[in-house]
mmCIF file of N, CA, C and O in Angstrom:
data_model
loop_
_atom_site.group_PDB
_atom_site.id
_atom_site.type_symbol
_atom_site.label_atom_id
_atom_site.label_comp_id
_atom_site.label_asym_id
_atom_site.label_seq_id
_atom_site.Cartn_x
_atom_site.Cartn_y
_atom_site.Cartn_z
ATOM 1 N N UNK A 1 35.083 -59.564 -17.991
ATOM 2 C CA UNK A 1 34.831 -60.818 -17.313
ATOM 3 C C UNK A 1 33.580 -60.737 -16.438
ATOM 4 O O UNK A 1 32.842 -61.700 -16.339
ATOM 5 N N UNK A 2 33.371 -59.577 -15.801
ATOM 6 C CA UNK A 2 32.202 -59.429 -14.930
ATOM 7 C C UNK A 2 30.915 -59.487 -15.739
ATOM 8 O O UNK A 2 29.918 -60.045 -15.277
ATOM 9 N N UNK A 3 30.948 -58.909 -16.930
ATOM 10 C CA UNK A 3 29.754 -58.926 -17.771
ATOM 11 C C UNK A 3 29.421 -60.358 -18.167
ATOM 12 O O UNK A 3 28.270 -60.793 -18.057
ATOM 13 N N UNK A 4 30.418 -61.097 -18.601
ATOM 14 C CA UNK A 4 30.203 -62.485 -18.993
ATOM 15 C C UNK A 4 29.681 -63.318 -17.823
ATOM 16 O O UNK A 4 28.740 -64.107 -17.973
ATOM 17 N N UNK A 5 30.273 -63.130 -16.647
ATOM 18 C CA UNK A 5 29.802 -63.852 -15.461
ATOM 19 C C UNK A 5 28.349 -63.504 -15.149
ATOM 20 O O UNK A 5 27.560 -64.373 -14.779
ATOM 21 N N UNK A 6 28.004 -62.233 -15.292
ATOM 22 C CA UNK A 6 26.634 -61.800 -15.035
ATOM 23 C C UNK A 6 25.646 -62.401 -16.021
ATOM 24 O O UNK A 6 24.567 -62.865 -15.634
ATOM 25 N N UNK A 7 26.005 -62.406 -17.300
ATOM 26 C CA UNK A 7 25.133 -62.989 -18.324
ATOM 27 C C UNK A 7 24.961 -64.484 -18.065
ATOM 28 O O UNK A 7 23.846 -65.013 -18.117
ATOM 29 N N UNK A 8 26.060 -65.162 -17.752
ATOM 30 C CA UNK A 8 25.977 -66.598 -17.468
ATOM 31 C C UNK A 8 25.128 -66.859 -16.224
ATOM 32 O O UNK A 8 24.367 -67.831 -16.175
ATOM 33 N N UNK A 9 25.245 -66.001 -15.235
ATOM 34 C CA UNK A 9 24.438 -66.149 -14.027
ATOM 35 C C UNK A 9 22.959 -65.986 -14.302
ATOM 36 O O UNK A 9 22.134 -66.790 -13.863
ATOM 37 N N UNK A 10 22.607 -64.918 -15.031
ATOM 38 C CA UNK A 10 21.207 -64.717 -15.417
ATOM 39 C C UNK A 10 20.704 -65.911 -16.212
ATOM 40 O O UNK A 10 19.612 -66.431 -15.980
ATOM 41 N N UNK A 11 21.490 -66.350 -17.172
ATOM 42 C CA UNK A 11 21.099 -67.466 -18.034
ATOM 43 C C UNK A 11 20.845 -68.722 -17.192
ATOM 44 O O UNK A 11 19.815 -69.380 -17.349
ATOM 45 N N UNK A 12 21.752 -69.023 -16.303
ATOM 46 C CA UNK A 12 21.613 -70.224 -15.475
ATOM 47 C C UNK A 12 20.374 -70.160 -14.582
ATOM 48 O O UNK A 12 19.665 -71.149 -14.423
ATOM 49 N N UNK A 13 20.121 -68.995 -14.002
ATOM 50 C CA UNK A 13 18.976 -68.856 -13.097
ATOM 51 C C UNK A 13 17.641 -68.841 -13.828
ATOM 52 O O UNK A 13 16.637 -69.315 -13.302
ATOM 53 N N UNK A 14 17.615 -68.281 -15.020
ATOM 54 C CA UNK A 14 16.342 -68.084 -15.711
ATOM 55 C C UNK A 14 15.986 -69.170 -16.710
ATOM 56 O O UNK A 14 14.837 -69.271 -17.129
ATOM 57 N N UNK A 15 16.947 -69.968 -17.108
ATOM 58 C CA UNK A 15 16.707 -70.926 -18.183
ATOM 59 C C UNK A 15 15.493 -71.808 -17.906
ATOM 60 O O UNK A 15 14.540 -71.818 -18.688
ATOM 61 N N UNK A 16 15.515 -72.548 -16.841
ATOM 62 C CA UNK A 16 14.438 -73.496 -16.565
ATOM 63 C C UNK A 16 13.095 -72.847 -16.290
ATOM 64 O O UNK A 16 12.052 -73.389 -16.645
ATOM 65 N N UNK A 17 13.108 -71.673 -15.678
ATOM 66 C CA UNK A 17 11.854 -71.034 -15.278
ATOM 67 C C UNK A 17 11.239 -70.159 -16.361
ATOM 68 O O UNK A 17 10.021 -70.098 -16.488
ATOM 69 N N UNK A 18 12.076 -69.454 -17.121
ATOM 70 C CA UNK A 18 11.527 -68.425 -17.990
ATOM 71 C C UNK A 18 11.982 -68.481 -19.447
ATOM 72 O O UNK A 18 11.344 -67.880 -20.303
ATOM 73 N N UNK A 19 13.068 -69.159 -19.738
ATOM 74 C CA UNK A 19 13.587 -69.110 -21.106
ATOM 75 C C UNK A 19 13.219 -70.324 -21.948
ATOM 76 O O UNK A 19 13.238 -70.249 -23.174
ATOM 77 N N UNK A 20 12.902 -71.425 -21.306
ATOM 78 C CA UNK A 20 12.541 -72.621 -22.062
ATOM 79 C C UNK A 20 11.050 -72.627 -22.367
ATOM 80 O O UNK A 20 10.231 -72.196 -21.559
ATOM 81 N N UNK A 21 10.716 -73.158 -23.533
ATOM 82 C CA UNK A 21 9.317 -73.364 -23.874
ATOM 83 C C UNK A 21 8.817 -74.581 -23.097
ATOM 84 O O UNK A 21 9.595 -75.440 -22.690
ATOM 85 N N UNK A 22 7.537 -74.651 -22.879
ATOM 86 C CA UNK A 22 6.950 -75.772 -22.143
ATOM 87 C C UNK A 22 7.413 -77.098 -22.750
ATOM 88 O O UNK A 22 7.711 -78.054 -22.031
ATOM 89 N N UNK A 23 7.475 -77.161 -24.041
ATOM 90 C CA UNK A 23 7.890 -78.361 -24.765
ATOM 91 C C UNK A 23 9.304 -78.803 -24.388
ATOM 92 O O UNK A 23 9.623 -79.984 -24.421
ATOM 93 N N UNK A 24 10.152 -77.857 -24.008
ATOM 94 C CA UNK A 24 11.554 -78.162 -23.709
ATOM 95 C C UNK A 24 11.806 -78.533 -22.251
ATOM 96 O O UNK A 24 12.876 -79.032 -21.909
ATOM 97 N N UNK A 25 10.859 -78.305 -21.401
ATOM 98 C CA UNK A 25 11.090 -78.481 -19.957
ATOM 99 C C UNK A 25 11.308 -79.934 -19.518
ATOM 100 O O UNK A 25 12.124 -80.166 -18.628
ATOM 101 N N UNK A 26 10.626 -80.921 -20.104
ATOM 102 C CA UNK A 26 10.961 -82.295 -19.712
ATOM 103 C C UNK A 26 12.417 -82.658 -20.025
ATOM 104 O O UNK A 26 13.085 -83.319 -19.229
ATOM 105 N N UNK A 27 12.912 -82.197 -21.156
ATOM 106 C CA UNK A 27 14.311 -82.452 -21.509
ATOM 107 C C UNK A 27 15.232 -81.787 -20.489
ATOM 108 O O UNK A 27 16.225 -82.377 -20.060
ATOM 109 N N UNK A 28 14.909 -80.571 -20.092
ATOM 110 C CA UNK A 28 15.703 -79.846 -19.109
ATOM 111 C C UNK A 28 15.758 -80.623 -17.791
ATOM 112 O O UNK A 28 16.829 -80.783 -17.198
ATOM 113 N N UNK A 29 14.613 -81.119 -17.341
ATOM 114 C CA UNK A 29 14.571 -81.906 -16.105
ATOM 115 C C UNK A 29 15.436 -83.158 -16.233
ATOM 116 O O UNK A 29 16.176 -83.511 -15.306
ATOM 117 N N UNK A 30 15.369 -83.822 -17.376
ATOM 118 C CA UNK A 30 16.197 -85.008 -17.615
ATOM 119 C C UNK A 30 17.679 -84.657 -17.573
ATOM 120 O O UNK A 30 18.486 -85.388 -16.990
ATOM 121 N N UNK A 31 18.049 -83.541 -18.193
ATOM 122 C CA UNK A 31 19.453 -83.138 -18.229
ATOM 123 C C UNK A 31 19.971 -82.754 -16.851
ATOM 124 O O UNK A 31 21.113 -83.061 -16.507
ATOM 125 N N UNK A 32 19.138 -82.098 -16.064
ATOM 126 C CA UNK A 32 19.552 -81.766 -14.700
ATOM 127 C C UNK A 32 19.798 -83.024 -13.882
ATOM 128 O O UNK A 32 20.743 -83.094 -13.099
ATOM 129 N N UNK A 33 18.954 -84.005 -14.077
ATOM 130 C CA UNK A 33 19.114 -85.272 -13.362
ATOM 131 C C UNK A 33 20.383 -86.001 -13.823
ATOM 132 O O UNK A 33 21.129 -86.539 -13.010
ATOM 133 N N UNK A 34 20.631 -85.961 -15.104
ATOM 134 C CA UNK A 34 21.782 -86.647 -15.682
ATOM 135 C C UNK A 34 23.100 -85.970 -15.313
ATOM 136 O O UNK A 34 24.105 -86.627 -15.091
ATOM 137 N N UNK A 35 23.096 -84.647 -15.219
ATOM 138 C CA UNK A 35 24.320 -83.876 -14.984
ATOM 139 C C UNK A 35 24.331 -83.276 -13.581
ATOM 140 O O UNK A 35 24.585 -82.083 -13.413
ATOM 141 N N UNK A 36 24.073 -84.077 -12.581
ATOM 142 C CA UNK A 36 24.120 -83.589 -11.205
ATOM 143 C C UNK A 36 25.541 -83.176 -10.865
ATOM 144 O O UNK A 36 26.495 -83.692 -11.416
ATOM 145 N N UNK A 37 25.658 -82.253 -9.939
ATOM 146 C CA UNK A 37 26.979 -81.818 -9.516
ATOM 147 C C UNK A 37 27.386 -80.541 -10.220
ATOM 148 O O UNK A 37 26.578 -79.854 -10.836
ATOM 149 N N UNK A 38 28.673 -80.213 -10.110
ATOM 150 C CA UNK A 38 29.140 -78.956 -10.698
ATOM 151 C C UNK A 38 28.986 -78.960 -12.211
ATOM 152 O O UNK A 38 29.111 -79.976 -12.865
ATOM 153 N N UNK A 39 28.712 -77.827 -12.718
ATOM 154 C CA UNK A 39 28.509 -77.665 -14.150
ATOM 155 C C UNK A 39 27.571 -76.512 -14.389
ATOM 156 O O UNK A 39 26.953 -76.002 -13.460
ATOM 157 N N UNK A 40 27.484 -76.128 -15.594
ATOM 158 C CA UNK A 40 26.659 -74.979 -15.938
ATOM 159 C C UNK A 40 25.722 -75.346 -17.071
ATOM 160 O O UNK A 40 26.088 -76.091 -17.972
ATOM 161 N N UNK A 41 24.511 -74.806 -17.010
ATOM 162 C CA UNK A 41 23.568 -75.075 -18.094
ATOM 163 C C UNK A 41 24.062 -74.503 -19.410
ATOM 164 O O UNK A 41 23.707 -74.998 -20.471
ATOM 165 N N UNK A 42 24.938 -73.494 -19.343
ATOM 166 C CA UNK A 42 25.464 -72.936 -20.586
ATOM 167 C C UNK A 42 26.423 -73.909 -21.281
ATOM 168 O O UNK A 42 26.752 -73.731 -22.447
ATOM 169 N N UNK A 43 26.838 -74.964 -20.560
ATOM 170 C CA UNK A 43 27.635 -76.012 -21.195
ATOM 171 C C UNK A 43 26.748 -76.965 -21.993
ATOM 172 O O UNK A 43 27.242 -77.733 -22.810
ATOM 173 N N UNK A 44 25.441 -76.926 -21.739
ATOM 174 C CA UNK A 44 24.496 -77.832 -22.390
ATOM 175 C C UNK A 44 23.639 -77.087 -23.415
ATOM 176 O O UNK A 44 23.469 -77.543 -24.534
ATOM 177 N N UNK A 45 23.100 -75.947 -23.006
ATOM 178 C CA UNK A 45 22.205 -75.180 -23.874
ATOM 179 C C UNK A 45 23.010 -74.136 -24.638
ATOM 180 O O UNK A 45 23.940 -73.549 -24.114
ATOM 181 N N UNK A 46 22.608 -73.894 -25.874
ATOM 182 C CA UNK A 46 23.420 -73.073 -26.755
ATOM 183 C C UNK A 46 22.892 -71.687 -27.033
ATOM 184 O O UNK A 46 22.069 -71.111 -26.308
ATOM 185 N N UNK A 47 23.371 -71.172 -28.126
ATOM 186 C CA UNK A 47 23.121 -69.798 -28.532
ATOM 187 C C UNK A 47 21.637 -69.494 -28.689
ATOM 188 O O UNK A 47 21.178 -68.411 -28.320
ATOM 189 N N UNK A 48 20.900 -70.434 -29.252
ATOM 190 C CA UNK A 48 19.470 -70.201 -29.463
ATOM 191 C C UNK A 48 18.771 -69.872 -28.150
ATOM 192 O O UNK A 48 17.913 -68.996 -28.098
ATOM 193 N N UNK A 49 19.182 -70.549 -27.104
ATOM 194 C CA UNK A 49 18.578 -70.310 -25.787
ATOM 195 C C UNK A 49 19.114 -69.026 -25.159
ATOM 196 O O UNK A 49 18.381 -68.293 -24.509
ATOM 197 N N UNK A 50 20.387 -68.754 -25.377
ATOM 198 C CA UNK A 50 20.975 -67.511 -24.872
ATOM 199 C C UNK A 50 20.273 -66.298 -25.472
ATOM 200 O O UNK A 50 20.014 -65.312 -24.780
ATOM 201 N N UNK A 51 19.940 -66.366 -26.743
ATOM 202 C CA UNK A 51 19.269 -65.237 -27.391
ATOM 203 C C UNK A 51 17.911 -64.942 -26.760
ATOM 204 O O UNK A 51 17.459 -63.805 -26.753
ATOM 205 N N UNK A 52 17.277 -65.959 -26.219
ATOM 206 C CA UNK A 52 16.002 -65.724 -25.521
ATOM 207 C C UNK A 52 16.214 -64.825 -24.301
ATOM 208 O O UNK A 52 15.330 -64.046 -23.942
ATOM 209 N N UNK A 53 17.371 -64.953 -23.667
ATOM 210 C CA UNK A 53 17.681 -64.078 -22.535
ATOM 211 C C UNK A 53 17.734 -62.625 -22.991
ATOM 212 O O UNK A 53 17.241 -61.738 -22.297
ATOM 213 N N UNK A 54 18.309 -62.385 -24.162
ATOM 214 C CA UNK A 54 18.449 -61.018 -24.641
ATOM 215 C C UNK A 54 17.105 -60.363 -24.918
ATOM 216 O O UNK A 54 16.987 -59.144 -24.861
ATOM 217 N N UNK A 55 16.084 -61.154 -25.217
ATOM 218 C CA UNK A 55 14.757 -60.561 -25.419
ATOM 219 C C UNK A 55 14.151 -60.087 -24.110
ATOM 220 O O UNK A 55 13.215 -59.300 -24.115
ATOM 221 N N UNK A 56 14.694 -60.561 -22.978
ATOM 222 C CA UNK A 56 14.169 -60.217 -21.662
ATOM 223 C C UNK A 56 15.080 -59.279 -20.879
ATOM 224 O O UNK A 56 14.739 -58.855 -19.779
ATOM 225 N N UNK A 57 16.242 -58.967 -21.420
ATOM 226 C CA UNK A 57 17.275 -58.281 -20.642
ATOM 227 C C UNK A 57 16.820 -56.904 -20.147
ATOM 228 O O UNK A 57 17.160 -56.500 -19.043
ATOM 229 N N UNK A 58 16.039 -56.199 -20.949
ATOM 230 C CA UNK A 58 15.578 -54.874 -20.533
ATOM 231 C C UNK A 58 14.771 -54.908 -19.257
ATOM 232 O O UNK A 58 15.024 -54.146 -18.320
ATOM 233 N N UNK A 59 13.812 -55.814 -19.196
ATOM 234 C CA UNK A 59 12.983 -55.908 -17.988
ATOM 235 C C UNK A 59 13.792 -56.423 -16.801
ATOM 236 O O UNK A 59 13.530 -56.050 -15.661
ATOM 237 N N UNK A 60 14.795 -57.256 -17.065
ATOM 238 C CA UNK A 60 15.635 -57.753 -15.976
ATOM 239 C C UNK A 60 16.506 -56.647 -15.391
ATOM 240 O O UNK A 60 16.706 -56.571 -14.186
ATOM 241 N N UNK A 61 17.027 -55.790 -16.245
ATOM 242 C CA UNK A 61 17.887 -54.700 -15.780
ATOM 243 C C UNK A 61 17.122 -53.685 -14.946
ATOM 244 O O UNK A 61 17.706 -52.992 -14.115
ATOM 245 N N UNK A 62 15.822 -53.616 -15.147
ATOM 246 C CA UNK A 62 15.013 -52.683 -14.367
ATOM 247 C C UNK A 62 15.026 -53.043 -12.881
ATOM 248 O O UNK A 62 14.768 -52.188 -12.036
ATOM 249 N N UNK A 63 15.358 -54.292 -12.562
ATOM 250 C CA UNK A 63 15.349 -54.748 -11.172
ATOM 251 C C UNK A 63 16.747 -54.856 -10.574
ATOM 252 O O UNK A 63 16.921 -55.435 -9.512
ATOM 253 N N UNK A 64 17.745 -54.306 -11.258
ATOM 254 C CA UNK A 64 19.103 -54.349 -10.722
ATOM 255 C C UNK A 64 19.408 -53.056 -9.980
ATOM 256 O O UNK A 64 18.664 -52.080 -10.070
ATOM 257 N N UNK A 65 20.525 -53.051 -9.307
ATOM 258 C CA UNK A 65 20.967 -51.852 -8.593
ATOM 259 C C UNK A 65 21.999 -51.084 -9.410
ATOM 260 O O UNK A 65 22.688 -50.211 -8.865
ATOM 261 N N UNK A 66 22.101 -51.384 -10.701
ATOM 262 C CA UNK A 66 23.071 -50.695 -11.545
ATOM 263 C C UNK A 66 22.619 -49.276 -11.818
ATOM 264 O O UNK A 66 21.423 -49.026 -12.033
ATOM 265 N N UNK A 67 23.571 -48.358 -11.839
ATOM 266 C CA UNK A 67 23.225 -46.986 -12.202
ATOM 267 C C UNK A 67 23.195 -46.868 -13.723
ATOM 268 O O UNK A 67 23.544 -47.801 -14.446
ATOM 269 N N UNK A 68 22.770 -45.714 -14.226
ATOM 270 C CA UNK A 68 22.622 -45.516 -15.672
ATOM 271 C C UNK A 68 23.924 -45.708 -16.421
ATOM 272 O O UNK A 68 23.939 -46.256 -17.530
ATOM 273 N N UNK A 69 25.040 -45.276 -15.850
ATOM 274 C CA UNK A 69 26.330 -45.430 -16.505
ATOM 275 C C UNK A 69 26.696 -46.916 -16.644
ATOM 276 O O UNK A 69 27.143 -47.358 -17.700
ATOM 277 N N UNK A 70 26.491 -47.679 -15.589
ATOM 278 C CA UNK A 70 26.790 -49.113 -15.622
ATOM 279 C C UNK A 70 25.891 -49.831 -16.626
ATOM 280 O O UNK A 70 26.346 -50.718 -17.351
ATOM 281 N N UNK A 71 24.632 -49.435 -16.696
ATOM 282 C CA UNK A 71 23.710 -50.041 -17.663
ATOM 283 C C UNK A 71 24.153 -49.717 -19.081
ATOM 284 O O UNK A 71 24.130 -50.582 -19.961
ATOM 285 N N UNK A 72 24.607 -48.491 -19.320
ATOM 286 C CA UNK A 72 25.098 -48.122 -20.658
ATOM 287 C C UNK A 72 26.313 -48.947 -21.056
ATOM 288 O O UNK A 72 26.421 -49.412 -22.195
ATOM 289 N N UNK A 73 27.224 -49.154 -20.121
ATOM 290 C CA UNK A 73 28.413 -49.971 -20.395
ATOM 291 C C UNK A 73 27.991 -51.413 -20.674
ATOM 292 O O UNK A 73 28.471 -52.040 -21.626
ATOM 293 N N UNK A 74 27.079 -51.927 -19.875
ATOM 294 C CA UNK A 74 26.590 -53.287 -20.069
ATOM 295 C C UNK A 74 25.934 -53.432 -21.439
ATOM 296 O O UNK A 74 26.173 -54.406 -22.157
ATOM 297 N N UNK A 75 25.122 -52.467 -21.812
ATOM 298 C CA UNK A 75 24.459 -52.508 -23.116
ATOM 299 C C UNK A 75 25.475 -52.538 -24.252
ATOM 300 O O UNK A 75 25.282 -53.250 -25.244
ATOM 301 N N UNK A 76 26.560 -51.796 -24.098
ATOM 302 C CA UNK A 76 27.615 -51.803 -25.113
ATOM 303 C C UNK A 76 28.195 -53.201 -25.283
ATOM 304 O O UNK A 76 28.345 -53.698 -26.406
ATOM 305 N N UNK A 77 28.509 -53.847 -24.168
ATOM 306 C CA UNK A 77 29.053 -55.207 -24.232
ATOM 307 C C UNK A 77 28.045 -56.193 -24.820
ATOM 308 O O UNK A 77 28.404 -57.069 -25.604
ATOM 309 N N UNK A 78 26.793 -56.064 -24.430
ATOM 310 C CA UNK A 78 25.769 -56.968 -24.950
ATOM 311 C C UNK A 78 25.574 -56.781 -26.451
ATOM 312 O O UNK A 78 25.403 -57.761 -27.181
ATOM 313 N N UNK A 79 25.644 -55.550 -26.919
ATOM 314 C CA UNK A 79 25.549 -55.291 -28.363
ATOM 315 C C UNK A 79 26.729 -55.911 -29.095
ATOM 316 O O UNK A 79 26.572 -56.455 -30.192
ATOM 317 N N UNK A 80 27.918 -55.827 -28.490
ATOM 318 C CA UNK A 80 29.095 -56.452 -29.102
ATOM 319 C C UNK A 80 28.923 -57.967 -29.176
ATOM 320 O O UNK A 80 29.281 -58.590 -30.183
ATOM 321 N N UNK A 81 28.385 -58.555 -28.135
ATOM 322 C CA UNK A 81 28.161 -59.997 -28.131
ATOM 323 C C UNK A 81 27.146 -60.389 -29.199
ATOM 324 O O UNK A 81 27.350 -61.353 -29.949
ATOM 325 N N UNK A 82 26.070 -59.630 -29.314
ATOM 326 C CA UNK A 82 25.074 -59.910 -30.342
ATOM 327 C C UNK A 82 25.654 -59.745 -31.743
ATOM 328 O O UNK A 82 25.354 -60.545 -32.643
ATOM 329 N N UNK A 83 26.490 -58.743 -31.938
ATOM 330 C CA UNK A 83 27.138 -58.545 -33.241
ATOM 331 C C UNK A 83 28.061 -59.720 -33.550
ATOM 332 O O UNK A 83 28.111 -60.196 -34.701
ATOM 333 N N UNK A 84 28.779 -60.208 -32.549
ATOM 334 C CA UNK A 84 29.653 -61.366 -32.730
ATOM 335 C C UNK A 84 28.837 -62.594 -33.140
ATOM 336 O O UNK A 84 29.196 -63.312 -34.079
ATOM 337 N N UNK A 85 27.737 -62.836 -32.442
ATOM 338 C CA UNK A 85 26.876 -63.976 -32.775
ATOM 339 C C UNK A 85 26.356 -63.827 -34.195
ATOM 340 O O UNK A 85 26.336 -64.797 -34.970
ATOM 341 N N UNK A 86 25.955 -62.634 -34.563
ATOM 342 C CA UNK A 86 25.447 -62.394 -35.912
ATOM 343 C C UNK A 86 26.531 -62.663 -36.966
ATOM 344 O O UNK A 86 26.265 -63.305 -37.984
ATOM 345 N N UNK A 87 27.742 -62.209 -36.713
ATOM 346 C CA UNK A 87 28.834 -62.415 -37.670
ATOM 347 C C UNK A 87 29.180 -63.897 -37.827
ATOM 348 O O UNK A 87 29.636 -64.317 -38.880
ATOM 349 N N UNK A 88 28.961 -64.671 -36.779
ATOM 350 C CA UNK A 88 29.327 -66.088 -36.779
ATOM 351 C C UNK A 88 28.094 -66.986 -36.666
ATOM 352 O O UNK A 88 28.167 -68.079 -36.119
ATOM 353 N N UNK A 89 26.996 -66.516 -37.213
ATOM 354 C CA UNK A 89 25.729 -67.251 -37.056
ATOM 355 C C UNK A 89 25.788 -68.651 -37.635
ATOM 356 O O UNK A 89 25.158 -69.566 -37.126
ATOM 357 N N UNK A 90 26.564 -68.849 -38.705
ATOM 358 C CA UNK A 90 26.664 -70.189 -39.285
ATOM 359 C C UNK A 90 27.275 -71.186 -38.302
ATOM 360 O O UNK A 90 26.939 -72.367 -38.318
ATOM 361 N N UNK A 91 28.141 -70.718 -37.446
ATOM 362 C CA UNK A 91 28.779 -71.586 -36.459
ATOM 363 C C UNK A 91 27.911 -71.770 -35.219
ATOM 364 O O UNK A 91 27.797 -72.873 -34.688
ATOM 365 N N UNK A 92 27.309 -70.688 -34.735
ATOM 366 C CA UNK A 92 26.615 -70.732 -33.450
ATOM 367 C C UNK A 92 25.106 -70.953 -33.547
ATOM 368 O O UNK A 92 24.466 -71.219 -32.533
ATOM 369 N N UNK A 93 24.545 -70.813 -34.718
ATOM 370 C CA UNK A 93 23.106 -71.033 -34.900
ATOM 371 C C UNK A 93 22.911 -72.090 -35.983
ATOM 372 O O UNK A 93 22.435 -71.820 -37.068
ATOM 373 N N UNK A 94 23.280 -73.303 -35.665
ATOM 374 C CA UNK A 94 23.289 -74.407 -36.614
ATOM 375 C C UNK A 94 22.069 -75.297 -36.389
ATOM 376 O O UNK A 94 21.899 -75.882 -35.316
ATOM 377 N N UNK A 95 21.224 -75.409 -37.398
ATOM 378 C CA UNK A 95 19.999 -76.200 -37.251
ATOM 379 C C UNK A 95 20.282 -77.695 -37.079
ATOM 380 O O UNK A 95 19.398 -78.443 -36.666
ATOM 381 N N UNK A 96 21.490 -78.144 -37.355
ATOM 382 C CA UNK A 96 21.799 -79.560 -37.163
ATOM 383 C C UNK A 96 21.870 -79.930 -35.678
ATOM 384 O O UNK A 96 21.963 -81.107 -35.343
ATOM 385 N N UNK A 97 21.819 -78.927 -34.795
ATOM 386 C CA UNK A 97 21.801 -79.205 -33.360
ATOM 387 C C UNK A 97 20.453 -79.739 -32.892
ATOM 388 O O UNK A 97 20.324 -80.171 -31.756
ATOM 389 N N UNK A 98 19.461 -79.677 -33.752
ATOM 390 C CA UNK A 98 18.119 -80.100 -33.379
ATOM 391 C C UNK A 98 17.845 -81.503 -33.891
ATOM 392 O O UNK A 98 18.302 -81.887 -34.961
ATOM 393 N N UNK A 99 17.086 -82.250 -33.107
ATOM 394 C CA UNK A 99 16.655 -83.583 -33.513
ATOM 395 C C UNK A 99 15.137 -83.637 -33.382
ATOM 396 O O UNK A 99 14.534 -82.877 -32.620
ATOM 397 N N UNK A 100 14.534 -84.553 -34.103
ATOM 398 C CA UNK A 100 13.090 -84.728 -34.020
ATOM 399 C C UNK A 100 12.769 -85.463 -32.725
ATOM 400 O O UNK A 100 13.387 -86.478 -32.398
ATOM 401 N N UNK A 101 11.821 -84.935 -32.006
ATOM 402 C CA UNK A 101 11.433 -85.526 -30.722
ATOM 403 C C UNK A 101 10.776 -86.885 -30.944
ATOM 404 O O UNK A 101 10.023 -87.080 -31.903
ATOM 405 N N UNK A 102 11.057 -87.795 -30.034
ATOM 406 C CA UNK A 102 10.474 -89.132 -30.102
ATOM 407 C C UNK A 102 9.005 -89.082 -29.683
ATOM 408 O O UNK A 102 8.595 -88.151 -28.964
ATOM 409 N N UNK A 103 8.221 -90.060 -30.080
ATOM 410 C CA UNK A 103 6.810 -90.105 -29.627
ATOM 411 C C UNK A 103 6.696 -90.113 -28.101
ATOM 412 O O UNK A 103 5.813 -89.467 -27.539
ATOM 413 N N UNK A 104 7.609 -90.819 -27.425
ATOM 414 C CA UNK A 104 7.587 -90.845 -25.955
ATOM 415 C C UNK A 104 7.803 -89.437 -25.380
ATOM 416 O O UNK A 104 7.119 -89.023 -24.445
ATOM 417 N N UNK A 105 8.766 -88.720 -25.928
ATOM 418 C CA UNK A 105 9.024 -87.369 -25.451
ATOM 419 C C UNK A 105 7.814 -86.465 -25.700
ATOM 420 O O UNK A 105 7.422 -85.665 -24.841
ATOM 421 N N UNK A 106 7.213 -86.587 -26.860
ATOM 422 C CA UNK A 106 6.031 -85.775 -27.184
ATOM 423 C C UNK A 106 4.910 -86.030 -26.181
ATOM 424 O O UNK A 106 4.242 -85.093 -25.743
ATOM 425 N N UNK A 107 4.738 -87.281 -25.771
ATOM 426 C CA UNK A 107 3.729 -87.604 -24.758
ATOM 427 C C UNK A 107 4.085 -86.940 -23.423
ATOM 428 O O UNK A 107 3.235 -86.342 -22.762
ATOM 429 N N UNK A 108 5.350 -87.058 -23.020
ATOM 430 C CA UNK A 108 5.781 -86.465 -21.751
ATOM 431 C C UNK A 108 5.643 -84.948 -21.751
ATOM 432 O O UNK A 108 5.361 -84.349 -20.724
ATOM 433 N N UNK A 109 5.868 -84.348 -22.907
ATOM 434 C CA UNK A 109 5.800 -82.886 -23.010
ATOM 435 C C UNK A 109 4.358 -82.401 -23.172
ATOM 436 O O UNK A 109 4.117 -81.194 -23.189
ATOM 437 N N UNK A 110 3.431 -83.312 -23.316
ATOM 438 C CA UNK A 110 2.028 -82.931 -23.432
ATOM 439 C C UNK A 110 1.638 -82.411 -24.792
ATOM 440 O O UNK A 110 0.702 -81.649 -24.927
ATOM 441 N N UNK A 111 2.363 -82.853 -25.814
ATOM 442 C CA UNK A 111 2.076 -82.392 -27.176
ATOM 443 C C UNK A 111 1.229 -83.418 -27.885
ATOM 444 O O UNK A 111 1.388 -84.579 -27.802
#
């Protein structure tokens, strides 16, 4: 449970600043405005965005106070999570979750 809470915490803190592409940030701002109050970005953003966190996890762990043993245990859990996502990729990595951006959105995103 602690590992999951930690991953969700990192994801929530880093999503808007470091995990989203510039193109996605106007949508993120709109969603934050729409979903004020309690809630988690992991309820809105999916696996594709979570995987971006995993590409950064090594550099993030360098700034934690975890000892080598704790990092090894964490890595084991993260590998299990990645294996689970891989085994169920058809369910969690579904291209039908994407829509074509409107001309208005493209203008706002600077594309």
